[in-house]
PDB file of C-alpha atoms and ligand atoms in Angstrom:
ATOM      1  CA  MET A   1     -27.599 -15.413   8.198  1.00 44.00           C
ATOM      2  CA  ASN A   2     -26.297 -12.928  10.731  1.00 43.00           C
ATOM      3  CA  HIS A   3     -23.320 -14.975  11.871  1.00 45.00           C
ATOM      4  CA  ARG A   4     -21.105 -13.916   9.020  1.00 49.00           C
ATOM      5  CA  LYS A   5     -17.626 -12.934  10.156  1.00 53.00           C
ATOM      6  CA  LYS A   6     -16.524  -9.362   9.499  1.00 52.00           C
ATOM      7  CA  GLY A   7     -13.702  -9.015   7.024  1.00 52.00           C
ATOM      8  CA  LEU A   8     -12.626 -11.503   4.378  1.00 57.00           C
ATOM      9  CA  TRP A   9     -16.247 -11.713   3.279  1.00 71.00           C
ATOM     10  CA  MET A  10     -15.173 -11.765  -0.313  1.00 81.00           C
ATOM     11  CA  LYS A  11     -14.514 -14.766  -2.462  1.00 85.00           C
ATOM     12  CA  ASN A  12     -10.935 -15.916  -2.394  1.00 88.00           C
ATOM     13  CA  GLU A  13     -10.521 -15.139  -6.077  1.00 91.00           C
ATOM     14  CA  HIS A  14     -11.417 -11.502  -5.367  1.00 92.00           C
ATOM     15  CA  ILE A  15      -8.887 -11.325  -2.548  1.00 92.00           C
ATOM     16  CA  MET A  16      -6.214 -12.832  -4.771  1.00 93.00           C
ATOM     17  CA  ALA A  17      -6.970 -10.364  -7.578  1.00 95.00           C
ATOM     18  CA  LEU A  18      -6.913  -7.407  -5.163  1.00 96.00           C
ATOM     19  CA  ALA A  19      -3.671  -8.609  -3.547  1.00 96.00           C
ATOM     20  CA  ALA A  20      -2.076  -8.818  -7.000  1.00 97.00           C
ATOM     21  CA  GLN A  21      -3.386  -5.316  -7.745  1.00 97.00           C
ATOM     22  CA  LEU A  22      -1.885  -3.971  -4.499  1.00 97.00           C
ATOM     23  CA  ARG A  23       1.517  -5.541  -5.176  1.00 97.00           C
ATOM     24  CA  GLN A  24       1.478  -4.210  -8.739  1.00 96.00           C
ATOM     25  CA  SER A  25       0.678  -0.710  -7.476  1.00 96.00           C
ATOM     26  CA  GLN A  26       3.527  -0.969  -4.963  1.00 95.00           C
ATOM     27  CA  GLN A  27       5.943  -1.951  -7.715  1.00 94.00           C
ATOM     28  CA  SER A  28       4.883   0.738 -10.165  1.00 93.00           C
ATOM     29  CA  LEU A  29       4.934   3.377  -7.404  1.00 90.00           C
ATOM     30  CA  ARG A  30       8.457   2.353  -6.431  1.00 88.00           C
ATOM     31  CA  GLY A  31       9.476   2.373 -10.096  1.00 89.00           C
ATOM     32  CA  ARG A  32       7.982   5.813 -10.579  1.00 83.00           C
ATOM     33  CA  ILE A  33       9.863   7.143  -7.552  1.00 75.00           C
ATOM     34  CA  VAL A  34      13.151   5.743  -8.863  1.00 77.00           C
ATOM     35  CA  GLN A  35      12.556   7.322 -12.264  1.00 76.00           C
ATOM     36  CA  GLN A  36      11.726  10.698 -10.741  1.00 70.00           C
ATOM     37  CA  ARG A  37      14.824  10.643  -8.584  1.00 68.00           C
ATOM     38  CA  GLU A  38      17.073   9.520 -11.411  1.00 69.00           C
ATOM     39  CA  GLY A  39      15.982  12.519 -13.404  1.00 65.00           C
ATOM     40  CA  ALA A  40      16.346  14.954 -10.544  1.00 57.00           C
ATOM     41  CA  SER A  41      19.596  13.748  -9.025  1.00 55.00           C
ATOM     42  CA  SER A  42      21.957  10.804  -8.803  1.00 56.00           C
ATOM     43  CA  ARG A  43      21.444  10.578  -5.064  1.00 56.00           C
ATOM     44  CA  ILE A  44      20.150   7.021  -5.078  1.00 54.00           C
ATOM     45  CA  GLU A  45      22.863   5.809  -7.440  1.00 60.00           C
ATOM     46  CA  ALA A  46      25.470   7.454  -5.288  1.00 61.00           C
ATOM     47  CA  ALA A  47      23.986   5.785  -2.233  1.00 59.00           C
ATOM     48  CA  ALA A  48      23.951   2.404  -3.977  1.00 61.00           C
ATOM     49  CA  GLU A  49      27.634   2.759  -4.893  1.00 63.00           C
ATOM     50  CA  GLN A  50      28.512   3.810  -1.416  1.00 60.00           C
ATOM     51  CA  PHE A  51      26.899   0.725   0.062  1.00 60.00           C
ATOM     52  CA  GLY A  52      28.780  -1.787  -2.069  1.00 58.00           C
ATOM     53  CA  HIS A  53      27.908  -4.464  -4.592  1.00 55.00           C
ATOM     54  CA  PRO A  54      24.295  -4.886  -5.690  1.00 53.00           C
ATOM     55  CA  GLN A  55      24.657  -8.668  -5.138  1.00 57.00           C
ATOM     56  CA  ASP A  56      25.114  -8.034  -1.441  1.00 57.00           C
ATOM     57  CA  SER A  57      21.652  -8.433   0.090  1.00 61.00           C
ATOM     58  CA  HIS A  58      22.590  -6.278   3.082  1.00 64.00           C
ATOM     59  CA  ALA A  59      23.566  -3.492   0.707  1.00 65.00           C
ATOM     60  CA  GLN A  60      20.225  -3.884  -1.042  1.00 64.00           C
ATOM     61  CA  VAL A  61      18.415  -3.414   2.240  1.00 63.00           C
ATOM     62  CA  THR A  62      20.484  -0.331   2.978  1.00 68.00           C
ATOM     63  CA  THR A  63      19.849   1.009  -0.507  1.00 68.00           C
ATOM     64  CA  ALA A  64      16.142   0.411  -0.059  1.00 63.00           C
ATOM     65  CA  ARG A  65      16.320   2.447   3.149  1.00 62.00           C
ATOM     66  CA  GLU A  66      18.087   5.257   1.283  1.00 67.00           C
ATOM     67  CA  LEU A  67      15.399   5.073  -1.340  1.00 62.00           C
ATOM     68  CA  ALA A  68      12.709   5.318   1.326  1.00 57.00           C
ATOM     69  CA  LEU A  69      14.400   8.394   2.792  1.00 64.00           C
ATOM     70  CA  ALA A  70      14.402  10.019  -0.628  1.00 60.00           C
ATOM     71  CA  MET A  71      10.656   9.619  -1.052  1.00 60.00           C
ATOM     72  CA  THR A  72       8.250  12.427  -0.437  1.00 68.00           C
ATOM     73  CA  GLU A  73       5.765  12.085   2.406  1.00 71.00           C
ATOM     74  CA  LEU A  74       2.885  11.617   0.000  1.00 77.00           C
ATOM     75  CA  GLU A  75       4.616   8.763  -1.756  1.00 83.00           C
ATOM     76  CA  ILE A  76       5.409   7.158   1.582  1.00 80.00           C
ATOM     77  CA  ALA A  77       1.774   7.517   2.655  1.00 87.00           C
ATOM     78  CA  GLU A  78       0.671   5.909  -0.605  1.00 90.00           C
ATOM     79  CA  LEU A  79       3.055   2.989  -0.188  1.00 91.00           C
ATOM     80  CA  ASN A  80       2.008   2.632   3.457  1.00 93.00           C
ATOM     81  CA  ALA A  81      -1.649   2.483   2.494  1.00 95.00           C
ATOM     82  CA  LEU A  82      -0.884  -0.306   0.036  1.00 97.00           C
ATOM     83  CA  GLN A  83       1.179  -2.192   2.609  1.00 96.00           C
ATOM     84  CA  GLU A  84      -1.489  -1.755   5.281  1.00 97.00           C
ATOM     85  CA  ALA A  85      -4.076  -3.224   2.935  1.00 97.00           C
ATOM     86  CA  LEU A  86      -1.835  -6.258   2.400  1.00 96.00           C
ATOM     87  CA  ASP A  87      -1.362  -6.470   6.187  1.00 96.00           C
ATOM     88  CA  ARG A  88      -5.142  -6.425   6.691  1.00 95.00           C
ATOM     89  CA  MET A  89      -5.424  -9.266   4.201  1.00 93.00           C
ATOM     90  CA  ALA A  90      -2.855 -11.235   6.195  1.00 92.00           C
ATOM     91  CA  ALA A  91      -4.681 -10.407   9.436  1.00 92.00           C
ATOM     92  CA  GLY A  92      -8.036 -11.423   7.968  1.00 90.00           C
ATOM     93  CA  THR A  93      -9.676  -8.036   8.470  1.00 92.00           C
ATOM     94  CA  TYR A  94      -9.466  -6.853   4.866  1.00 94.00           C
ATOM     95  CA  GLY A  95     -12.750  -5.669   3.390  1.00 93.00           C
ATOM     96  CA  ALA A  96     -14.148  -4.374   6.674  1.00 94.00           C
ATOM     97  CA  CYS A  97     -14.153  -0.624   7.328  1.00 96.00           C
ATOM     98  CA  THR A  98     -11.460   0.223   9.904  1.00 95.00           C
ATOM     99  CA  ASP A  99     -13.786   2.826  11.464  1.00 96.00           C
ATOM    100  CA  CYS A 100     -17.267   1.296  11.613  1.00 97.00           C
ATOM    101  CA  GLY A 101     -16.522  -2.359  10.798  1.00 95.00           C
ATOM    102  CA  GLN A 102     -19.072  -2.519   7.994  1.00 94.00           C
ATOM    103  CA  ASP A 103     -18.199  -4.334   4.790  1.00 94.00           C
ATOM    104  CA  ILE A 104     -16.652  -2.089   2.161  1.00 95.00           C
ATOM    105  CA  ALA A 105     -18.362  -2.415  -1.223  1.00 94.00           C
ATOM    106  CA  LEU A 106     -16.475  -4.706  -3.576  1.00 94.00           C
ATOM    107  CA  ALA A 107     -16.709  -2.143  -6.381  1.00 94.00           C
ATOM    108  CA  ARG A 108     -14.969   0.386  -4.111  1.00 96.00           C
ATOM    109  CA  LEU A 109     -12.186  -2.069  -3.274  1.00 96.00           C
ATOM    110  CA  GLN A 110     -11.737  -2.949  -6.929  1.00 95.00           C
ATOM    111  CA  ALA A 111     -11.421   0.738  -7.784  1.00 95.00           C
ATOM    112  CA  SER A 112      -9.034   1.411  -4.888  1.00 95.00           C
ATOM    113  CA  PRO A 113      -7.876  -1.822  -3.219  1.00 96.00           C
ATOM    114  CA  GLU A 114      -6.028   0.133  -0.509  1.00 96.00           C
ATOM    115  CA  ALA A 115      -9.293   1.648   0.794  1.00 96.00           C
ATOM    116  CA  ALA A 116      -9.464   1.197   4.567  1.00 96.00           C
ATOM    117  CA  ARG A 117     -12.841   2.840   5.146  1.00 96.00           C
ATOM    118  CA  CYS A 118     -16.300   2.614   3.655  1.00 96.00           C
ATOM    119  CA  MET A 119     -17.494   5.583   1.601  1.00 95.00           C
ATOM    120  CA  ALA A 120     -19.350   7.178   4.523  1.00 95.00           C
ATOM    121  CA  CYS A 121     -16.434   6.943   6.963  1.00 96.00           C
ATOM    122  CA  GLN A 122     -13.935   8.073   4.324  1.00 95.00           C
ATOM    123  CA  SER A 123     -15.840  11.276   3.563  1.00 95.00           C
ATOM    124  CA  ALA A 124     -16.354  11.864   7.299  1.00 95.00           C
ATOM    125  CA  HIS A 125     -12.598  11.394   7.739  1.00 93.00           C
ATOM    126  CA  GLU A 126     -11.726  13.805   4.919  1.00 92.00           C
ATOM    127  CA  HIS A 127     -14.337  16.387   5.843  1.00 92.00           C
ATOM    128  CA  PRO A 128     -14.873  16.230   9.625  1.00 85.00           C
ATOM    129  CA  ALA A 129     -18.095  17.947  10.647  1.00 75.00           C
ATOM    130  CA  HIS A 130     -17.054  20.354  13.389  1.00 66.00           C
TER     131      HIS A 130
HETATM  132 ZN1  LIG B 201     -17.257   2.785   7.819  1.00 79.64          ZN
END
């Protein structure tokens, strides 16, 4: 059978499990960032107070933006990678390497669900042969 569609080649139960894993990682990463910042400074709390009541959903959005600004680039990149993986799931391209289009091994996705490339393309990306 060569007519298999690229992406979303996995069983739905695998996709669901990986999606849950991605959302969990997003939450724990956000929680970790908040904890770090709380220890280092009261910047986020100050921002939250400045933008009004926590019940106000607009204020929550603004506070979330403040929180995003307080993140380091690495943390932002990590969160982005998680979000992009969820976006690929929504787009139906999840599980296919973004570089070569080959299926990414399920074991690799289960180990790091945010992986966008297959092993070969990832190592080529990290260590370009010039
Ligand atoms: Zn690849």
